Amino acid sequence: MKVLLFALFLFMVAIPGHVFSNNARGFIVNNQSDTIMGEVRINIFNQTSGAVYLNYFDNEILHTEVWFRPAGIRKWKRYTPEDLQFYSFLFKGQTYEYRSFCLNRKSIVKRERIDRRFLMLVHSSSIKLYQDVWCYSRPQLTRQCLLNYFKVPSMYYTCYEYYLCTKDNRLIKAEKTTTLETVSDLLRVVGLEGSFVSQIPEKASFKDLPVILAEYLHWKRMIRT
């Protein structure tokens, strides 16, 4: 069985990347604020984990690069967060938007403190919530692994980070700090109504922000009726 899976992996790696992709109608906005209509290449194969998506796409790669071709042009071009302000595409009836941001990282290496990424928009109201995603592998250290290093199995982890963007375009990472200890503290700072924020459980996780903000939209509709 292991030999079969390994052979399948080699087969998939050997196939050109465009075989595991779809073309989605979309557009890019470059750094000169020009909007260019065309197609975005959507991968359905994740090279890190080997996962193949049936009704979704490889979201991880789209945070670092996007392949785009203008309408009427056959040649594809790769763009990075340094090249674009944002891009958007339509996939299975839903619109996706990725915007370029410059993130400040905590690192002892100076060149790693500034990291430009495409962040995906997951909520839009009086504030906007963006998501960053990356996947990495880590070996499981079991007794068997220690006895035979070459049989160390791998586990794949998907990490999510969230950022709130305020009306004045301030980007705030959704995480616990000395001044913002809870989700409620964070949402008060970005200006959400206190009558809604007071309903949020004290132990709510920052990872729950997409659900909390969806509930916020429902709450807004209810108080208007």
Short mmCIF file of N, CA, C and O in Angstrom, two decimals, residues 46-176:
data_model
loop_
_atom_site.label_atom_id
_atom_site.label_comp_id
_atom_site.label_asym_id
_atom_site.label_seq_id
_atom_site.Cartn_x
_atom_site.Cartn_y
_atom_site.Cartn_z
N ASN A 46 -2.61 20.76 -3.65
CA ASN A 46 -1.70 21.40 -2.71
C ASN A 46 -0.38 20.66 -2.70
O ASN A 46 -0.31 19.49 -2.33
N GLN A 47 0.70 21.34 -3.09
CA GLN A 47 2.00 20.68 -3.21
C GLN A 47 2.60 20.35 -1.85
O GLN A 47 3.46 19.47 -1.76
N THR A 48 2.19 21.03 -0.79
CA THR A 48 2.74 20.75 0.54
C THR A 48 2.16 19.47 1.12
O THR A 48 2.90 18.59 1.57
N SER A 49 0.84 19.35 1.11
CA SER A 49 0.18 18.20 1.73
C SER A 49 -0.18 17.10 0.75
O SER A 49 -0.46 15.97 1.15
N GLY A 50 -0.21 17.43 -0.55
CA GLY A 50 -0.65 16.45 -1.55
C GLY A 50 -2.15 16.33 -1.67
O GLY A 50 -2.65 15.46 -2.37
N ALA A 51 -2.88 17.22 -1.00
CA ALA A 51 -4.34 17.16 -1.03
C ALA A 51 -4.87 17.61 -2.38
O ALA A 51 -4.35 18.55 -2.99
N VAL A 52 -5.92 16.93 -2.85
CA VAL A 52 -6.63 17.31 -4.07
C VAL A 52 -8.03 17.76 -3.67
O VAL A 52 -8.75 17.03 -2.99
N TYR A 53 -8.42 18.97 -4.07
CA TYR A 53 -9.70 19.54 -3.68
C TYR A 53 -10.74 19.26 -4.76
O TYR A 53 -10.48 19.43 -5.96
N LEU A 54 -11.94 18.85 -4.32
CA LEU A 54 -13.02 18.57 -5.26
C LEU A 54 -13.92 19.78 -5.47
O LEU A 54 -14.28 20.10 -6.60
N ASN A 55 -14.29 20.47 -4.39
CA ASN A 55 -15.20 21.61 -4.49
C ASN A 55 -14.58 22.90 -3.98
O ASN A 55 -15.30 23.85 -3.68
N TYR A 56 -13.26 22.92 -3.87
CA TYR A 56 -12.57 24.11 -3.41
C TYR A 56 -11.28 24.24 -4.20
O TYR A 56 -11.16 23.67 -5.29
N PHE A 57 -10.30 24.93 -3.67
CA PHE A 57 -9.04 25.14 -4.38
C PHE A 57 -7.92 25.32 -3.37
O PHE A 57 -8.17 25.45 -2.17
N ASP A 58 -6.70 25.32 -3.85
CA ASP A 58 -5.54 25.49 -2.98
C ASP A 58 -5.43 26.96 -2.59
O ASP A 58 -4.88 27.78 -3.32
N ASN A 59 -5.97 27.27 -1.43
CA ASN A 59 -5.98 28.65 -0.95
C ASN A 59 -4.60 29.10 -0.49
O ASN A 59 -4.27 30.29 -0.57
N GLU A 60 -3.79 28.17 -0.04
CA GLU A 60 -2.48 28.53 0.52
C GLU A 60 -1.61 29.28 -0.48
O GLU A 60 -1.04 30.33 -0.18
N ILE A 61 -1.48 28.75 -1.69
CA ILE A 61 -0.56 29.33 -2.67
C ILE A 61 -0.98 30.74 -3.08
O ILE A 61 -0.15 31.58 -3.42
N LEU A 62 -2.30 31.01 -3.01
CA LEU A 62 -2.81 32.31 -3.46
C LEU A 62 -2.43 33.45 -2.52
O LEU A 62 -2.65 34.61 -2.85
N HIS A 63 -1.85 33.14 -1.38
CA HIS A 63 -1.39 34.19 -0.46
C HIS A 63 0.01 34.68 -0.81
O HIS A 63 0.46 35.69 -0.28
N THR A 64 0.69 33.95 -1.71
CA THR A 64 2.06 34.33 -2.08
C THR A 64 2.20 34.65 -3.57
O THR A 64 3.11 35.39 -3.94
N GLU A 65 1.31 34.11 -4.40
CA GLU A 65 1.41 34.37 -5.83
C GLU A 65 0.08 34.10 -6.51
O GLU A 65 -0.76 33.36 -5.99
N VAL A 66 -0.10 34.70 -7.68
CA VAL A 66 -1.28 34.44 -8.50
C VAL A 66 -0.85 34.46 -9.97
O VAL A 66 -0.05 35.31 -10.38
N TRP A 67 -1.38 33.50 -10.73
CA TRP A 67 -1.13 33.45 -12.17
C TRP A 67 -2.34 34.02 -12.88
O TRP A 67 -3.47 33.61 -12.62
N PHE A 68 -2.10 34.97 -13.78
CA PHE A 68 -3.20 35.72 -14.41
C PHE A 68 -2.87 35.94 -15.89
O PHE A 68 -1.71 36.11 -16.27
N ARG A 69 -3.93 35.93 -16.70
CA ARG A 69 -3.76 36.33 -18.10
C ARG A 69 -4.91 37.26 -18.49
O ARG A 69 -6.08 36.98 -18.18
N PRO A 70 -4.61 38.37 -19.16
CA PRO A 70 -5.65 39.31 -19.58
C PRO A 70 -6.56 38.67 -20.62
O PRO A 70 -6.19 37.72 -21.31
N ALA A 71 -7.76 39.20 -20.75
CA ALA A 71 -8.71 38.71 -21.73
C ALA A 71 -8.11 38.83 -23.14
O ALA A 71 -7.54 39.85 -23.51
N GLY A 72 -8.22 37.73 -23.91
CA GLY A 72 -7.70 37.72 -25.26
C GLY A 72 -6.23 37.38 -25.38
O GLY A 72 -5.68 37.33 -26.49
N ILE A 73 -5.55 37.15 -24.25
CA ILE A 73 -4.12 36.82 -24.24
C ILE A 73 -3.94 35.37 -23.80
O ILE A 73 -4.56 34.92 -22.83
N ARG A 74 -3.10 34.61 -24.48
CA ARG A 74 -2.90 33.20 -24.15
C ARG A 74 -1.85 32.99 -23.06
O ARG A 74 -1.91 32.02 -22.32
N LYS A 75 -0.90 33.89 -22.97
CA LYS A 75 0.23 33.70 -22.06
C LYS A 75 -0.13 34.10 -20.64
O LYS A 75 -0.71 35.15 -20.38
N TRP A 76 0.24 33.23 -19.67
CA TRP A 76 0.01 33.50 -18.25
C TRP A 76 1.22 34.23 -17.67
O TRP A 76 2.36 34.04 -18.12
N LYS A 77 0.97 35.04 -16.65
CA LYS A 77 2.05 35.75 -15.95
C LYS A 77 1.86 35.61 -14.45
O LYS A 77 0.75 35.69 -13.95
N ARG A 78 2.96 35.40 -13.75
CA ARG A 78 2.95 35.26 -12.30
C ARG A 78 3.09 36.62 -11.63
O ARG A 78 3.95 37.42 -11.99
N TYR A 79 2.22 36.87 -10.63
CA TYR A 79 2.28 38.11 -9.86
C TYR A 79 2.46 37.78 -8.38
O TYR A 79 1.88 36.81 -7.88
N THR A 80 3.21 38.61 -7.69
CA THR A 80 3.42 38.47 -6.26
C THR A 80 2.77 39.65 -5.54
O THR A 80 2.34 40.62 -6.19
N PRO A 81 2.70 39.63 -4.21
CA PRO A 81 2.11 40.77 -3.48
C PRO A 81 2.82 42.09 -3.74
O PRO A 81 2.24 43.16 -3.51
N GLU A 82 4.07 42.06 -4.20
CA GLU A 82 4.78 43.30 -4.52
C GLU A 82 4.28 43.91 -5.82
O GLU A 82 4.47 45.11 -6.06
N ASP A 83 3.60 43.11 -6.65
CA ASP A 83 3.21 43.56 -7.99
C ASP A 83 1.81 44.13 -8.07
O ASP A 83 1.50 44.87 -9.01
N LEU A 84 0.93 43.76 -7.13
CA LEU A 84 -0.48 44.12 -7.25
C LEU A 84 -1.00 44.77 -5.98
O LEU A 84 -0.48 44.56 -4.88
N GLN A 85 -2.09 45.55 -6.13
CA GLN A 85 -2.83 46.03 -4.98
C GLN A 85 -3.80 44.95 -4.50
O GLN A 85 -3.87 44.67 -3.31
N PHE A 86 -4.52 44.36 -5.42
CA PHE A 86 -5.38 43.22 -5.09
C PHE A 86 -5.83 42.53 -6.35
O PHE A 86 -5.62 43.02 -7.48
N TYR A 87 -6.44 41.37 -6.19
CA TYR A 87 -7.05 40.64 -7.31
C TYR A 87 -8.29 39.94 -6.82
O TYR A 87 -8.50 39.74 -5.61
N SER A 88 -9.14 39.55 -7.76
CA SER A 88 -10.41 38.93 -7.41
C SER A 88 -10.81 37.96 -8.51
O SER A 88 -10.41 38.13 -9.67
N PHE A 89 -11.58 36.94 -8.14
CA PHE A 89 -12.07 35.98 -9.14
C PHE A 89 -13.37 35.35 -8.65
O PHE A 89 -13.73 35.43 -7.47
N LEU A 90 -14.07 34.72 -9.59
CA LEU A 90 -15.35 34.06 -9.31
C LEU A 90 -15.15 32.56 -9.40
O LEU A 90 -14.67 32.05 -10.42
N PHE A 91 -15.51 31.84 -8.32
CA PHE A 91 -15.34 30.38 -8.30
C PHE A 91 -16.61 29.76 -7.72
O PHE A 91 -16.99 30.05 -6.59
N LYS A 92 -17.28 28.92 -8.54
CA LYS A 92 -18.51 28.25 -8.14
C LYS A 92 -19.55 29.22 -7.57
O LYS A 92 -20.15 28.99 -6.53
N GLY A 93 -19.71 30.34 -8.25
CA GLY A 93 -20.72 31.32 -7.88
C GLY A 93 -20.36 32.25 -6.74
O GLY A 93 -21.16 33.08 -6.34
N GLN A 94 -19.15 32.12 -6.20
CA GLN A 94 -18.74 32.96 -5.09
C GLN A 94 -17.53 33.81 -5.48
O GLN A 94 -16.61 33.34 -6.15
N THR A 95 -17.55 35.06 -5.04
CA THR A 95 -16.46 35.98 -5.34
C THR A 95 -15.40 35.93 -4.24
O THR A 95 -15.72 35.99 -3.05
N TYR A 96 -14.14 35.84 -4.65
CA TYR A 96 -13.02 35.83 -3.71
C TYR A 96 -12.13 37.04 -4.02
O TYR A 96 -11.89 37.36 -5.18
N GLU A 97 -11.66 37.68 -2.95
CA GLU A 97 -10.80 38.85 -3.11
C GLU A 97 -9.56 38.70 -2.23
O GLU A 97 -9.67 38.34 -1.05
N TYR A 98 -8.40 38.96 -2.81
CA TYR A 98 -7.12 38.92 -2.10
C TYR A 98 -6.44 40.27 -2.25
O TYR A 98 -6.25 40.76 -3.36
N ARG A 99 -6.07 40.87 -1.13
CA ARG A 99 -5.45 42.20 -1.15
C ARG A 99 -4.03 42.11 -0.59
O ARG A 99 -3.75 41.35 0.34
N SER A 100 -3.14 42.89 -1.18
CA SER A 100 -1.74 42.90 -0.77
C SER A 100 -1.55 43.77 0.48
O SER A 100 -2.00 44.92 0.52
N PHE A 101 -0.88 43.19 1.48
CA PHE A 101 -0.58 43.91 2.71
C PHE A 101 0.88 43.69 3.09
O PHE A 101 1.46 42.63 2.81
N CYS A 102 1.43 44.67 3.77
CA CYS A 102 2.78 44.55 4.32
C CYS A 102 2.64 44.24 5.81
O CYS A 102 2.14 45.07 6.57
N LEU A 103 3.05 43.04 6.21
CA LEU A 103 2.89 42.58 7.59
C LEU A 103 4.19 42.75 8.36
O LEU A 103 5.27 42.50 7.85
N ASN A 104 4.05 43.15 9.60
CA ASN A 104 5.20 43.26 10.49
C ASN A 104 5.31 41.99 11.33
O ASN A 104 4.39 41.65 12.08
N ARG A 105 6.41 41.27 11.18
CA ARG A 105 6.62 40.02 11.89
C ARG A 105 7.59 40.22 13.05
O ARG A 105 8.47 41.08 12.99
N LYS A 106 7.44 39.38 14.07
CA LYS A 106 8.39 39.37 15.17
C LYS A 106 9.47 38.36 14.85
O LYS A 106 9.25 37.16 14.89
N SER A 107 10.63 38.84 14.50
CA SER A 107 11.74 37.96 14.13
C SER A 107 13.05 38.60 14.53
O SER A 107 13.22 39.82 14.48
N ILE A 108 13.99 37.73 14.91
CA ILE A 108 15.33 38.24 15.24
C ILE A 108 16.11 38.55 13.97
O ILE A 108 17.13 39.23 14.01
N VAL A 109 15.63 38.03 12.82
CA VAL A 109 16.27 38.31 11.53
C VAL A 109 15.61 39.55 10.93
O VAL A 109 14.41 39.55 10.67
N LYS A 110 16.39 40.59 10.71
CA LYS A 110 15.85 41.88 10.29
C LYS A 110 15.07 41.79 9.00
O LYS A 110 13.98 42.37 8.86
N ARG A 111 15.58 41.04 8.00
CA ARG A 111 14.92 40.99 6.69
C ARG A 111 13.60 40.23 6.74
O ARG A 111 12.80 40.30 5.80
N GLU A 112 13.36 39.47 7.83
CA GLU A 112 12.11 38.72 7.95
C GLU A 112 11.03 39.48 8.71
O GLU A 112 9.91 38.99 8.87
N ARG A 113 11.35 40.69 9.17
CA ARG A 113 10.38 41.45 9.97
C ARG A 113 9.28 42.06 9.10
O ARG A 113 8.20 42.36 9.58
N ILE A 114 9.59 42.29 7.83
CA ILE A 114 8.61 42.82 6.89
C ILE A 114 8.27 41.74 5.88
O ILE A 114 9.15 41.24 5.18
N ASP A 115 7.00 41.38 5.81
CA ASP A 115 6.58 40.29 4.93
C ASP A 115 5.33 40.74 4.17
O ASP A 115 4.31 41.07 4.78
N ARG A 116 5.41 40.79 2.85
CA ARG A 116 4.26 41.19 2.06
C ARG A 116 3.51 39.94 1.62
O ARG A 116 4.09 39.01 1.07
N ARG A 117 2.19 39.94 1.89
CA ARG A 117 1.34 38.78 1.61
C ARG A 117 0.02 39.23 0.98
O ARG A 117 -0.44 40.35 1.19
N PHE A 118 -0.60 38.32 0.21
CA PHE A 118 -1.98 38.50 -0.19
C PHE A 118 -2.86 37.94 0.94
O PHE A 118 -2.70 36.78 1.33
N LEU A 119 -3.78 38.75 1.47
CA LEU A 119 -4.71 38.28 2.48
C LEU A 119 -6.10 38.18 1.87
O LEU A 119 -6.52 39.06 1.11
N MET A 120 -6.82 37.11 2.21
CA MET A 120 -8.14 36.88 1.64
C MET A 120 -9.23 37.55 2.47
O MET A 120 -9.26 37.39 3.70
N LEU A 121 -10.11 38.29 1.82
CA LEU A 121 -11.22 38.94 2.50
C LEU A 121 -12.27 37.90 2.88
O LEU A 121 -12.76 37.16 2.03
N VAL A 122 -12.61 37.82 4.18
CA VAL A 122 -13.60 36.84 4.64
C VAL A 122 -14.82 37.51 5.28
O VAL A 122 -15.81 36.85 5.57
N HIS A 123 -14.74 38.82 5.50
CA HIS A 123 -15.89 39.55 6.04
C HIS A 123 -15.76 41.02 5.68
O HIS A 123 -14.67 41.59 5.74
N SER A 124 -16.90 41.63 5.30
CA SER A 124 -16.90 43.04 4.96
C SER A 124 -18.16 43.71 5.50
O SER A 124 -19.28 43.32 5.15
N SER A 125 -17.98 44.69 6.36
CA SER A 125 -19.07 45.50 6.89
C SER A 125 -18.47 46.86 7.22
O SER A 125 -17.75 47.42 6.38
N SER A 126 -18.71 47.39 8.40
CA SER A 126 -18.04 48.63 8.79
C SER A 126 -16.54 48.38 9.00
O SER A 126 -15.74 49.31 8.99
N ILE A 127 -16.18 47.14 9.21
CA ILE A 127 -14.78 46.72 9.26
C ILE A 127 -14.61 45.55 8.29
O ILE A 127 -15.59 44.96 7.84
N LYS A 128 -13.37 45.24 7.99
CA LYS A 128 -13.09 44.10 7.11
C LYS A 128 -12.17 43.12 7.83
O LYS A 128 -11.24 43.53 8.54
N LEU A 129 -12.45 41.83 7.64
CA LEU A 129 -11.63 40.78 8.22
C LEU A 129 -10.92 40.04 7.11
O LEU A 129 -11.55 39.57 6.15
N TYR A 130 -9.60 39.92 7.25
CA TYR A 130 -8.78 39.21 6.27
C TYR A 130 -8.14 37.99 6.92
O TYR A 130 -7.88 37.97 8.12
N GLN A 131 -7.89 36.99 6.08
CA GLN A 131 -7.34 35.72 6.55
C GLN A 131 -6.04 35.41 5.82
O GLN A 131 -5.93 35.61 4.61
N ASP A 132 -5.06 34.92 6.57
CA ASP A 132 -3.81 34.42 6.00
C ASP A 132 -3.74 32.93 6.29
O ASP A 132 -4.12 32.48 7.38
N VAL A 133 -3.24 32.16 5.35
CA VAL A 133 -3.21 30.70 5.48
C VAL A 133 -1.86 30.18 4.99
O VAL A 133 -1.34 30.64 3.98
N TRP A 134 -1.30 29.24 5.73
CA TRP A 134 -0.15 28.50 5.22
C TRP A 134 -0.16 27.09 5.81
O TRP A 134 -0.74 26.84 6.86
N CYS A 135 0.50 26.20 5.10
CA CYS A 135 0.51 24.79 5.49
C CYS A 135 1.96 24.35 5.67
O CYS A 135 2.84 24.76 4.93
N TYR A 136 2.20 23.53 6.70
CA TYR A 136 3.56 23.01 6.90
C TYR A 136 3.47 21.58 7.43
O TYR A 136 2.43 21.15 7.93
N SER A 137 4.55 20.86 7.28
CA SER A 137 4.59 19.47 7.74
C SER A 137 5.54 19.34 8.91
O SER A 137 6.52 20.08 9.03
N ARG A 138 5.22 18.40 9.79
CA ARG A 138 6.08 18.13 10.94
C ARG A 138 6.06 16.62 11.19
O ARG A 138 4.98 16.02 11.25
N PRO A 139 7.23 15.98 11.33
CA PRO A 139 7.22 14.53 11.56
C PRO A 139 6.69 14.16 12.93
O PRO A 139 6.88 14.89 13.90
N GLN A 140 6.00 13.04 13.00
CA GLN A 140 5.57 12.49 14.28
C GLN A 140 6.73 11.72 14.90
O GLN A 140 7.25 10.78 14.32
N LEU A 141 7.13 12.11 16.08
CA LEU A 141 8.24 11.43 16.74
C LEU A 141 7.70 10.30 17.62
O LEU A 141 7.32 10.52 18.77
N THR A 142 7.63 9.14 17.06
CA THR A 142 7.19 7.96 17.80
C THR A 142 8.39 7.06 18.05
O THR A 142 9.47 7.26 17.51
N ARG A 143 8.19 6.04 18.88
CA ARG A 143 9.29 5.12 19.17
C ARG A 143 9.76 4.44 17.90
O ARG A 143 10.96 4.26 17.68
N GLN A 144 8.81 4.07 17.04
CA GLN A 144 9.17 3.42 15.78
C GLN A 144 10.01 4.36 14.92
O GLN A 144 10.93 3.95 14.24
N CYS A 145 9.68 5.65 14.96
CA CYS A 145 10.41 6.61 14.15
C CYS A 145 11.86 6.72 14.61
O CYS A 145 12.77 6.85 13.80
N LEU A 146 12.05 6.66 15.91
CA LEU A 146 13.40 6.76 16.44
C LEU A 146 14.24 5.56 16.05
O LEU A 146 15.44 5.66 15.86
N LEU A 147 13.57 4.41 15.91
CA LEU A 147 14.29 3.20 15.52
C LEU A 147 14.61 3.19 14.04
O LEU A 147 15.59 2.60 13.61
N ASN A 148 13.75 3.83 13.26
CA ASN A 148 13.95 3.82 11.81
C ASN A 148 13.62 5.20 11.27
O ASN A 148 12.47 5.52 11.00
N TYR A 149 14.62 6.04 11.14
CA TYR A 149 14.41 7.44 10.77
C TYR A 149 13.72 7.59 9.42
O TYR A 149 12.90 8.48 9.21
N PHE A 150 14.02 6.68 8.48
CA PHE A 150 13.49 6.83 7.14
C PHE A 150 12.01 6.47 7.04
O PHE A 150 11.40 6.64 6.00
N LYS A 151 11.41 6.02 8.12
CA LYS A 151 9.98 5.72 8.11
C LYS A 151 9.19 6.71 8.95
O LYS A 151 8.09 6.44 9.37
N VAL A 152 9.79 7.88 9.18
CA VAL A 152 9.09 8.90 9.97
C VAL A 152 7.88 9.40 9.19
O VAL A 152 8.03 9.94 8.09
N PRO A 153 6.67 9.21 9.72
CA PRO A 153 5.49 9.73 9.02
C PRO A 153 5.37 11.23 9.21
O PRO A 153 5.90 11.79 10.15
N SER A 154 4.70 11.87 8.30
CA SER A 154 4.53 13.32 8.38
C SER A 154 3.10 13.68 8.69
O SER A 154 2.17 13.02 8.26
N MET A 155 2.93 14.75 9.46
CA MET A 155 1.62 15.32 9.72
C MET A 155 1.60 16.71 9.13
O MET A 155 2.59 17.44 9.21
N TYR A 156 0.49 17.08 8.53
CA TYR A 156 0.37 18.38 7.90
C TYR A 156 -0.57 19.27 8.70
O TYR A 156 -1.64 18.84 9.10
N TYR A 157 -0.13 20.49 8.92
CA TYR A 157 -0.90 21.44 9.71
C TYR A 157 -1.24 22.65 8.85
O TYR A 157 -0.38 23.14 8.10
N THR A 158 -2.46 23.11 8.95
CA THR A 158 -2.88 24.33 8.28
C THR A 158 -3.05 25.41 9.33
O THR A 158 -3.78 25.23 10.31
N CYS A 159 -2.33 26.51 9.16
CA CYS A 159 -2.36 27.60 10.13
C CYS A 159 -3.16 28.78 9.56
O CYS A 159 -3.05 29.11 8.38
N TYR A 160 -3.94 29.40 10.44
CA TYR A 160 -4.77 30.54 10.05
C TYR A 160 -4.43 31.73 10.94
O TYR A 160 -4.31 31.59 12.15
N GLU A 161 -4.30 32.88 10.33
CA GLU A 161 -4.17 34.14 11.06
C GLU A 161 -5.20 35.11 10.52
O GLU A 161 -5.50 35.11 9.32
N TYR A 162 -5.73 35.94 11.42
CA TYR A 162 -6.75 36.91 11.01
C TYR A 162 -6.29 38.32 11.31
O TYR A 162 -5.60 38.58 12.29
N TYR A 163 -6.72 39.24 10.44
CA TYR A 163 -6.38 40.64 10.57
C TYR A 163 -7.65 41.47 10.33
O TYR A 163 -8.40 41.22 9.39
N LEU A 164 -7.86 42.46 11.18
CA LEU A 164 -8.96 43.39 11.02
C LEU A 164 -8.45 44.67 10.38
O LEU A 164 -7.41 45.20 10.78
N CYS A 165 -9.20 45.15 9.40
CA CYS A 165 -8.85 46.40 8.73
C CYS A 165 -9.93 47.42 9.03
O CYS A 165 -11.12 47.19 8.75
N THR A 166 -9.55 48.53 9.61
CA THR A 166 -10.50 49.55 10.03
C THR A 166 -10.84 50.49 8.87
O THR A 166 -10.27 50.41 7.78
N LYS A 167 -11.77 51.43 9.13
CA LYS A 167 -12.18 52.38 8.10
C LYS A 167 -11.02 53.25 7.62
O LYS A 167 -10.99 53.66 6.46
N ASP A 168 -10.07 53.53 8.51
CA ASP A 168 -8.92 54.34 8.12
C ASP A 168 -7.74 53.49 7.66
O ASP A 168 -6.59 53.92 7.66
N ASN A 169 -8.07 52.21 7.27
CA ASN A 169 -7.09 51.28 6.68
C ASN A 169 -5.97 50.87 7.64
O ASN A 169 -4.87 50.48 7.20
N ARG A 170 -6.24 50.90 8.93
CA ARG A 170 -5.29 50.33 9.89
C ARG A 170 -5.49 48.82 9.93
O ARG A 170 -6.61 48.33 9.97
N LEU A 171 -4.39 48.09 9.88
CA LEU A 171 -4.45 46.63 9.92
C LEU A 171 -4.04 46.16 11.31
O LEU A 171 -2.93 46.45 11.76
N ILE A 172 -4.94 45.43 11.98
CA ILE A 172 -4.68 44.97 13.35
C ILE A 172 -4.75 43.45 13.37
O ILE A 172 -5.76 42.86 12.99
N LYS A 173 -3.67 42.82 13.81
CA LYS A 173 -3.66 41.36 13.90
C LYS A 173 -4.56 40.91 15.04
O LYS A 173 -4.52 41.47 16.14
N ALA A 174 -5.37 39.88 14.77
CA ALA A 174 -6.29 39.36 15.78
C ALA A 174 -5.54 38.37 16.67
O ALA A 174 -5.49 37.17 16.40
N GLU A 175 -4.98 38.89 17.74
CA GLU A 175 -4.25 38.07 18.69
C GLU A 175 -4.24 38.76 20.04
O GLU A 175 -4.47 39.97 20.15
N LYS A 176 -3.97 37.98 21.06
CA LYS A 176 -3.95 38.52 22.42
C LYS A 176 -2.68 39.33 22.64
O LYS A 176 -1.57 38.90 22.32
#
